[in-house]
Short mmCIF file of C-alpha atoms in Angstrom, two decimals:
data_model
loop_
_atom_site.label_atom_id
_atom_site.label_comp_id
_atom_site.label_asym_id
_atom_site.label_seq_id
_atom_site.Cartn_x
_atom_site.Cartn_y
_atom_site.Cartn_z
CA UNK A 27 -33.08 -72.99 10.64
CA UNK A 28 -29.99 -75.08 9.93
CA UNK A 29 -27.89 -74.97 6.77
CA UNK A 30 -29.44 -78.24 5.63
CA UNK A 31 -33.00 -77.02 6.28
CA UNK A 32 -32.38 -73.78 4.43
CA UNK A 33 -31.04 -75.64 1.40
CA UNK A 34 -33.85 -78.22 1.37
CA UNK A 35 -36.49 -75.50 1.67
CA UNK A 36 -35.10 -73.64 -1.32
CA UNK A 37 -34.90 -76.82 -3.40
CA UNK A 38 -38.44 -77.86 -2.47
CA UNK A 39 -39.80 -74.46 -3.48
CA UNK A 40 -38.21 -74.87 -6.90
CA UNK A 41 -39.71 -78.35 -7.28
CA UNK A 42 -43.18 -77.19 -6.21
CA UNK A 43 -43.22 -74.47 -8.87
CA UNK A 44 -41.94 -76.74 -11.68
CA UNK A 45 -38.85 -74.52 -11.79
CA UNK A 46 -36.25 -77.12 -10.79
CA UNK A 47 -33.23 -77.14 -13.10
CA UNK A 48 -31.47 -80.32 -14.16
CA UNK A 49 -28.42 -80.78 -16.35
CA UNK A 50 -28.35 -83.37 -19.11
CA UNK A 51 -25.20 -85.12 -20.28
CA UNK A 52 -24.53 -84.30 -23.93
CA UNK A 53 -22.56 -87.25 -25.26
CA UNK A 54 -21.63 -85.71 -28.59
CA UNK A 55 -21.06 -82.27 -30.09
CA UNK A 56 -23.43 -79.32 -29.99
CA UNK A 57 -24.13 -78.96 -33.68
CA UNK A 58 -27.10 -79.92 -35.84
CA UNK A 59 -27.58 -83.01 -33.69
CA UNK A 60 -26.84 -83.84 -30.09
CA UNK A 61 -26.62 -87.16 -28.28
CA UNK A 62 -28.26 -87.63 -24.89
CA UNK A 63 -28.98 -90.86 -23.03
CA UNK A 64 -27.86 -92.80 -26.06
CA UNK A 65 -30.40 -91.11 -28.35
CA UNK A 66 -29.92 -88.62 -31.16
CA UNK A 67 -31.96 -85.41 -31.31
CA UNK A 68 -32.28 -82.54 -33.74
CA UNK A 69 -30.79 -79.70 -31.72
CA UNK A 70 -32.84 -76.52 -31.50
CA UNK A 71 -31.29 -75.20 -28.28
CA UNK A 72 -27.78 -74.25 -29.38
CA UNK A 73 -26.47 -70.68 -29.54
CA UNK A 74 -23.91 -71.79 -32.15
CA UNK A 75 -25.76 -69.67 -34.72
CA UNK A 76 -23.33 -70.15 -37.63
CA UNK A 77 -22.29 -73.71 -36.80
CA UNK A 78 -18.67 -72.69 -36.26
CA UNK A 79 -18.09 -74.95 -33.25
CA UNK A 80 -17.89 -77.79 -35.78
CA UNK A 81 -15.99 -75.87 -38.47
CA UNK A 82 -12.83 -77.63 -39.68
CA UNK A 83 -10.81 -74.38 -39.87
CA UNK A 84 -11.64 -73.45 -36.27
CA UNK A 85 -10.90 -76.94 -34.96
CA UNK A 86 -7.58 -77.10 -36.82
CA UNK A 87 -6.54 -73.69 -35.48
CA UNK A 88 -7.17 -74.83 -31.89
CA UNK A 89 -5.18 -78.01 -32.47
CA UNK A 90 -2.26 -76.13 -33.99
CA UNK A 91 -2.38 -73.59 -31.18
CA UNK A 92 -2.26 -76.37 -28.59
CA UNK A 93 0.80 -77.86 -30.27
CA UNK A 94 2.55 -74.48 -30.25
CA UNK A 95 1.45 -73.06 -26.87
CA UNK A 96 0.20 -76.05 -24.88
CA UNK A 97 -3.34 -76.40 -23.57
CA UNK A 98 -3.34 -73.66 -20.92
CA UNK A 99 -2.13 -70.09 -20.50
CA UNK A 100 -0.38 -70.77 -17.19
CA UNK A 101 -1.48 -67.61 -15.45
CA UNK A 102 -3.16 -64.24 -15.49
CA UNK A 103 -2.50 -62.01 -18.44
CA UNK A 104 -0.80 -59.67 -15.97
CA UNK A 105 1.79 -62.33 -15.12
CA UNK A 106 2.75 -64.71 -17.95
CA UNK A 107 -0.61 -65.60 -19.49
CA UNK A 108 -0.81 -62.95 -22.23
CA UNK A 109 0.46 -64.60 -25.40
CA UNK A 110 1.12 -63.46 -28.93
CA UNK A 111 -2.12 -65.20 -29.93
CA UNK A 112 -4.07 -63.10 -27.40
CA UNK A 113 -2.36 -59.92 -28.57
CA UNK A 114 -3.13 -60.61 -32.23
CA UNK A 115 -6.77 -61.44 -31.52
CA UNK A 116 -7.26 -58.22 -29.56
CA UNK A 117 -5.79 -56.20 -32.42
CA UNK A 118 -7.91 -57.96 -35.02
CA UNK A 119 -11.11 -57.43 -33.03
CA UNK A 120 -10.40 -53.74 -32.44
CA UNK A 121 -9.68 -53.11 -36.11
CA UNK A 122 -12.72 -55.10 -37.26
CA UNK A 123 -15.15 -53.32 -34.95
CA UNK A 124 -13.64 -49.86 -35.24
CA UNK A 125 -12.32 -49.31 -31.72
CA UNK A 126 -8.86 -48.31 -30.48
CA UNK A 127 -8.68 -51.26 -28.06
CA UNK A 128 -10.09 -54.68 -27.28
CA UNK A 129 -9.51 -56.60 -24.04
CA UNK A 130 -10.13 -60.34 -23.79
CA UNK A 131 -12.06 -61.90 -20.91
CA UNK A 132 -12.68 -65.52 -20.00
CA UNK A 133 -16.48 -65.13 -20.42
CA UNK A 134 -19.17 -62.60 -21.19
CA UNK A 135 -20.38 -62.85 -17.59
CA UNK A 136 -16.90 -61.95 -16.32
CA UNK A 137 -16.57 -59.08 -18.80
CA UNK A 138 -19.86 -57.46 -17.75
CA UNK A 139 -19.13 -57.91 -14.06
CA UNK A 140 -15.60 -56.55 -14.44
CA UNK A 141 -16.60 -53.38 -16.28
CA UNK A 142 -19.34 -52.39 -13.86
CA UNK A 143 -17.35 -53.29 -10.75
CA UNK A 144 -14.37 -51.26 -11.92
CA UNK A 145 -16.22 -48.22 -13.25
CA UNK A 146 -19.13 -47.46 -10.97
CA UNK A 147 -18.76 -45.35 -7.84
CA UNK A 148 -21.07 -43.98 -5.16
CA UNK A 149 -23.23 -41.21 -6.59
CA UNK A 150 -23.20 -42.71 -10.09
CA UNK A 151 -26.38 -43.95 -11.74
CA UNK A 152 -26.80 -47.16 -13.72
CA UNK A 153 -29.78 -47.14 -16.05
CA UNK A 154 -30.51 -50.66 -17.27
CA UNK A 155 -33.12 -52.23 -19.49
CA UNK A 156 -35.32 -54.36 -17.23
CA UNK A 157 -34.59 -57.48 -19.27
CA UNK A 158 -30.81 -57.07 -19.32
CA UNK A 159 -28.77 -60.20 -18.71
CA UNK A 160 -28.28 -61.45 -15.16
CA UNK A 161 -24.55 -60.65 -15.33
CA UNK A 162 -25.34 -56.97 -15.91
CA UNK A 163 -28.15 -56.64 -13.38
CA UNK A 164 -26.31 -58.55 -10.68
CA UNK A 165 -23.20 -56.40 -11.10
CA UNK A 166 -25.36 -53.28 -11.06
CA UNK A 167 -27.13 -54.29 -7.85
CA UNK A 168 -23.83 -55.04 -6.12
CA UNK A 169 -22.14 -51.83 -7.22
CA UNK A 170 -22.14 -48.66 -5.09
CA UNK A 171 -24.03 -46.86 -7.87
CA UNK A 172 -27.79 -46.38 -7.87
CA UNK A 173 -29.60 -48.81 -10.20
CA UNK A 174 -32.57 -47.48 -12.16
CA UNK A 175 -34.34 -49.84 -14.56
CA UNK A 176 -36.22 -48.61 -17.63
CA UNK A 177 -39.04 -50.45 -19.37
CA UNK A 178 -37.85 -53.00 -21.90
CA UNK A 179 -36.84 -51.34 -25.19
CA UNK A 180 -38.77 -48.15 -24.29
CA UNK A 181 -36.68 -45.02 -25.01
CA UNK A 182 -39.28 -42.73 -23.41
CA UNK A 183 -38.87 -44.66 -20.15
CA UNK A 184 -35.11 -44.15 -20.30
CA UNK A 185 -35.61 -40.46 -21.08
CA UNK A 186 -37.63 -39.96 -17.90
CA UNK A 187 -34.96 -41.67 -15.80
CA UNK A 188 -32.17 -39.62 -17.37
CA UNK A 189 -33.96 -36.45 -16.24
CA UNK A 190 -33.75 -37.47 -12.59
CA UNK A 191 -31.00 -35.99 -10.45
CA UNK A 192 -27.68 -37.86 -10.41
CA UNK A 193 -24.65 -36.47 -8.60
CA UNK A 194 -22.15 -38.67 -10.43
CA UNK A 195 -21.84 -40.24 -13.88
CA UNK A 196 -24.64 -41.98 -15.77
CA UNK A 197 -24.13 -45.29 -17.59
CA UNK A 198 -26.91 -46.77 -19.70
CA UNK A 199 -26.72 -50.54 -20.27
CA UNK A 200 -28.66 -52.71 -22.66
CA UNK A 201 -28.27 -55.66 -25.00
CA UNK A 202 -28.14 -55.69 -28.79
CA UNK A 203 -30.39 -58.76 -28.99
CA UNK A 204 -32.12 -60.05 -25.87
CA UNK A 205 -31.38 -63.67 -25.15
CA UNK A 206 -34.82 -64.82 -23.99
CA UNK A 207 -37.12 -62.81 -26.30
CA UNK A 208 -34.84 -62.51 -29.33
CA UNK A 209 -35.89 -58.90 -29.94
CA UNK A 210 -33.50 -56.05 -30.74
CA UNK A 211 -32.86 -52.87 -28.77
CA UNK A 212 -33.51 -49.47 -30.42
CA UNK A 213 -29.84 -48.60 -30.03
CA UNK A 214 -29.79 -45.38 -32.04
CA UNK A 215 -32.55 -43.85 -29.91
CA UNK A 216 -30.97 -45.04 -26.69
CA UNK A 217 -27.60 -43.63 -27.69
CA UNK A 218 -29.10 -40.26 -28.65
CA UNK A 219 -30.85 -39.92 -25.29
CA UNK A 220 -27.77 -41.09 -23.38
CA UNK A 221 -25.42 -38.64 -25.07
CA UNK A 222 -27.94 -35.83 -24.76
CA UNK A 223 -27.79 -36.36 -20.98
CA UNK A 224 -23.98 -36.54 -20.98
CA UNK A 225 -23.86 -40.25 -20.17
CA UNK A 226 -22.15 -43.30 -21.64
CA UNK A 227 -23.77 -46.25 -23.37
CA UNK A 228 -22.73 -49.87 -22.78
CA UNK A 229 -24.07 -52.59 -25.08
CA UNK A 230 -23.77 -56.34 -24.55
CA UNK A 231 -24.07 -57.74 -28.08
CA UNK A 232 -23.56 -61.41 -27.23
CA UNK A 233 -26.37 -62.54 -29.53
CA UNK A 234 -25.83 -60.00 -32.31
CA UNK A 235 -22.12 -60.26 -32.99
CA UNK A 236 -21.43 -62.53 -35.94
CA UNK A 237 -25.00 -62.54 -37.26
CA UNK A 238 -25.99 -58.88 -37.70
CA UNK A 239 -24.39 -56.06 -39.68
CA UNK A 240 -21.77 -56.04 -42.44
CA UNK A 241 -19.38 -58.99 -42.04
CA UNK A 242 -21.31 -59.92 -38.91
CA UNK A 243 -20.05 -56.88 -37.00
CA UNK A 244 -23.15 -56.93 -34.86
CA UNK A 245 -26.18 -54.93 -33.77
CA UNK A 246 -24.37 -51.67 -33.11
CA UNK A 247 -22.75 -51.64 -36.54
CA UNK A 248 -26.07 -52.52 -38.16
CA UNK A 249 -27.80 -49.57 -36.44
CA UNK A 250 -24.95 -47.10 -36.98
CA UNK A 251 -24.18 -46.86 -33.26
CA UNK A 252 -20.80 -46.77 -31.54
CA UNK A 253 -21.28 -47.17 -27.78
CA UNK A 254 -18.53 -46.13 -25.41
CA UNK A 255 -18.38 -49.74 -24.19
CA UNK A 256 -19.16 -52.71 -26.43
CA UNK A 257 -19.09 -56.25 -25.05
CA UNK A 258 -18.96 -59.12 -27.54
CA UNK A 259 -18.90 -62.79 -26.63
CA UNK A 260 -17.58 -65.83 -28.47
CA UNK A 261 -19.85 -68.59 -27.16
CA UNK A 262 -22.61 -67.91 -29.67
CA UNK A 263 -21.97 -67.14 -33.35
CA UNK A 264 -18.20 -67.60 -32.95
CA UNK A 265 -18.80 -71.16 -31.76
CA UNK A 266 -16.10 -71.08 -29.05
CA UNK A 267 -16.18 -69.19 -25.71
CA UNK A 268 -14.78 -66.08 -24.07
CA UNK A 269 -15.50 -62.40 -24.57
CA UNK A 270 -13.98 -59.03 -25.35
CA UNK A 271 -14.60 -55.45 -24.25
CA UNK A 272 -14.18 -52.83 -26.99
CA UNK A 273 -13.45 -49.29 -25.84
CA UNK A 274 -11.11 -46.31 -26.17
CA UNK A 275 -7.49 -46.24 -25.08
CA UNK A 276 -7.87 -44.60 -21.62
CA UNK A 277 -10.67 -46.93 -20.57
CA UNK A 278 -8.71 -49.99 -21.70
CA UNK A 279 -5.75 -48.88 -19.59
CA UNK A 280 -8.08 -48.18 -16.67
CA UNK A 281 -9.56 -51.70 -16.89
CA UNK A 282 -6.08 -53.22 -17.06
CA UNK A 283 -5.35 -51.50 -13.74
CA UNK A 284 -8.66 -51.98 -11.91
CA UNK A 285 -10.72 -54.82 -13.48
CA UNK A 286 -10.29 -57.56 -10.88
CA UNK A 287 -11.92 -60.24 -13.08
CA UNK A 288 -9.16 -59.58 -15.61
CA UNK A 289 -6.26 -59.21 -13.21
CA UNK A 290 -6.97 -62.20 -10.97
CA UNK A 291 -8.22 -64.79 -13.47
CA UNK A 292 -6.13 -67.20 -15.49
CA UNK A 293 -6.22 -66.03 -19.10
CA UNK A 294 -7.99 -68.11 -21.73
CA UNK A 295 -5.71 -70.73 -23.31
CA UNK A 296 -3.65 -69.29 -26.19
CA UNK A 297 -4.92 -72.18 -28.33
CA UNK A 298 -8.43 -70.84 -27.77
CA UNK A 299 -7.30 -67.42 -29.00
CA UNK A 300 -5.94 -69.15 -32.11
CA UNK A 301 -9.31 -70.82 -32.66
CA UNK A 302 -11.04 -67.47 -32.20
CA UNK A 303 -8.86 -65.88 -34.87
CA UNK A 304 -10.00 -68.62 -37.25
CA UNK A 305 -13.61 -68.15 -36.14
CA UNK A 306 -13.31 -64.41 -36.77
CA UNK A 307 -12.16 -65.12 -40.31
CA UNK A 308 -15.15 -67.45 -40.82
CA UNK A 309 -17.52 -64.81 -39.44
CA UNK A 310 -16.10 -62.15 -41.75
CA UNK A 311 -16.54 -64.48 -44.74
CA UNK A 312 -19.89 -65.83 -43.54
CA UNK A 313 -22.45 -64.02 -45.67
CA UNK A 314 -23.91 -67.26 -47.01
CA UNK A 315 -24.15 -68.70 -43.51
CA UNK A 316 -26.02 -65.60 -42.37
CA UNK A 317 -28.30 -65.80 -45.43
CA UNK A 318 -29.03 -69.46 -44.67
CA UNK A 319 -29.91 -68.56 -41.10
CA UNK A 320 -32.28 -65.82 -42.26
CA UNK A 321 -34.05 -68.24 -44.60
CA UNK A 322 -34.60 -70.62 -41.69
CA UNK A 323 -35.94 -67.79 -39.51
CA UNK A 324 -38.43 -66.64 -42.15
CA UNK A 325 -39.67 -70.19 -42.81
CA UNK A 326 -40.05 -70.94 -39.12
CA UNK A 327 -42.00 -67.78 -38.35
CA UNK A 328 -44.34 -68.36 -41.26
CA UNK A 329 -44.86 -71.96 -40.17
CA UNK A 330 -45.75 -71.26 -36.52
CA UNK A 331 -47.97 -68.22 -37.12
CA UNK A 332 -51.14 -70.30 -36.67
CA UNK A 333 -50.07 -72.03 -33.45
CA UNK A 334 -51.97 -71.19 -30.23
CA UNK A 335 -48.73 -69.96 -28.60
CA UNK A 336 -47.33 -66.46 -28.43
CA UNK A 337 -44.46 -65.85 -30.83
CA UNK A 338 -42.22 -63.00 -29.69
CA UNK A 339 -41.35 -60.08 -31.95
CA UNK A 340 -38.02 -61.50 -33.10
CA UNK A 341 -36.35 -61.61 -36.48
CA UNK A 342 -33.26 -63.25 -34.98
CA UNK A 343 -32.06 -66.81 -34.45
CA UNK A 344 -33.85 -66.80 -31.06
CA UNK A 345 -37.50 -67.75 -31.66
CA UNK A 346 -39.27 -68.34 -28.32
CA UNK A 347 -42.79 -69.73 -28.14
CA UNK A 348 -44.31 -68.39 -24.91
CA UNK A 349 -46.48 -70.98 -23.16
CA UNK A 350 -46.95 -69.29 -19.78
CA UNK A 351 -47.38 -72.17 -17.34
CA UNK A 352 -44.21 -73.88 -16.10
CA UNK A 353 -45.58 -77.42 -16.04
CA UNK A 354 -47.21 -77.15 -19.45
CA UNK A 355 -43.93 -75.90 -20.89
CA UNK A 356 -42.09 -78.90 -19.47
CA UNK A 357 -44.70 -81.24 -20.94
CA UNK A 358 -44.34 -79.71 -24.41
CA UNK A 359 -40.54 -79.93 -24.24
CA UNK A 360 -40.81 -83.59 -23.28
CA UNK A 361 -43.23 -84.30 -26.13
CA UNK A 362 -40.78 -82.71 -28.55
CA UNK A 363 -38.00 -84.95 -27.23
CA UNK A 364 -40.20 -87.99 -27.70
CA UNK A 365 -40.24 -87.01 -31.39
CA UNK A 366 -36.46 -86.60 -31.55
CA UNK A 367 -36.32 -82.81 -31.17
CA UNK A 368 -34.38 -81.06 -28.41
CA UNK A 369 -35.85 -77.73 -27.28
CA UNK A 370 -35.21 -76.19 -23.86
CA UNK A 371 -38.02 -75.22 -21.49
CA UNK A 372 -37.09 -71.84 -20.00
CA UNK A 373 -38.88 -70.91 -16.78
CA UNK A 374 -38.71 -68.24 -14.07
CA UNK A 375 -36.53 -66.84 -12.63
CA UNK A 376 -34.69 -66.79 -15.97
CA UNK A 377 -37.80 -65.17 -17.49
CA UNK A 378 -40.59 -63.20 -15.77
CA UNK A 379 -43.29 -65.18 -13.90
CA UNK A 380 -46.04 -66.43 -16.19
CA UNK A 381 -43.84 -66.32 -19.31
CA UNK A 382 -42.31 -69.82 -19.37
CA UNK A 383 -41.38 -70.68 -22.92
CA UNK A 384 -39.91 -73.06 -25.43
CA UNK A 385 -36.72 -71.26 -26.40
CA UNK A 386 -36.12 -72.36 -29.97
CA UNK A 387 -32.85 -71.35 -31.59
CA UNK A 388 -32.12 -71.76 -35.27
CA UNK A 389 -28.66 -72.07 -36.82
CA UNK A 390 -27.04 -72.07 -40.22
CA UNK A 391 -26.08 -75.70 -39.56
CA UNK A 392 -29.73 -76.73 -39.81
CA UNK A 393 -31.07 -78.02 -43.11
CA UNK A 394 -34.41 -77.08 -44.65
CA UNK A 395 -35.82 -80.50 -43.77
CA UNK A 396 -34.91 -79.90 -40.10
CA UNK A 397 -37.10 -76.79 -39.98
CA UNK A 398 -39.94 -78.64 -41.68
CA UNK A 399 -39.68 -81.49 -39.18
CA UNK A 400 -39.75 -79.07 -36.25
CA UNK A 401 -42.84 -77.35 -37.65
CA UNK A 402 -44.59 -80.67 -38.25
CA UNK A 403 -44.03 -81.83 -34.68
CA UNK A 404 -45.01 -78.45 -33.17
CA UNK A 405 -48.32 -78.55 -35.03
CA UNK A 406 -48.93 -82.12 -33.91
CA UNK A 407 -48.41 -81.39 -30.21
CA UNK A 408 -49.83 -77.85 -29.98
CA UNK A 409 -52.96 -77.90 -32.13
#
């Protein structure tokens, strides 16, 4: 089979299963509304949970940072790319989240890959929630460690895996809030079992940071848990992009020496670090934004309870409606767009087979009338 045949076969298989992905050109911002193909839609697919991507303070900080530093970092942080803005942001994050150190990464994907690639050795065991993000599972599968997957959010399943023989170190990995179901991990139980077995816990809190816990400190803070490794990302509630790894001093120094994604990547622009400092301030002062988001979540869940679709067990901004069939999910997403509402159809392999869904995300930028309009249209097309 030639290269061309191999590629065409893979593409045709995706098309046949209604799993073919296509990008759409967003002609405006990614806030309450988005513009696509010259039309305006109410946006219920954004992870910008607090609406900070459009916040005047964050935008102004990026602009001022660009004036001071330019628009790029110019190199790896190990060469000339580590600026005062990066340094200050790392210090602020560490103090805010109660860790000795924070290290900035260009993305959450890179942060997860870097940590697992640098840490895991032959003989070690990685114990991962089955629904962990692709960046975690992919890094785990490519590492020399043995990957063992426990049932989603089931501490007893983890406990049985921790009892199995492991000649090296054990690292348990999970998420604070799962991106496709919107449910929360039982972090306190997972941490107790992990420490009881002498292992470390790593939590990716991409969808919890900024929206859960005091001052938005995230899922771990909310549940009274301090994992050995905490990954937070800035492309969701912070409204920007990038990520940070929070850890103790020796591990931070170890990652600076051995994390290839950190060493060999151009650092994020210093202007972006300036914007993230402003976003952090907005998150810390964002109690009303978080309260607004919770009101939207409660109203939405009450409004869809009678729909003939499965609503996942989520009290977060992620409110998926599970349809099941790929083609039917695409049809419902298209019918929503015909009514001026943008909702993404999520299909395998992003989610398990037979669980295609409308992934609805709510934000503090939405107004009450937006939620009511969404509910009205959902009832029209689903009942």
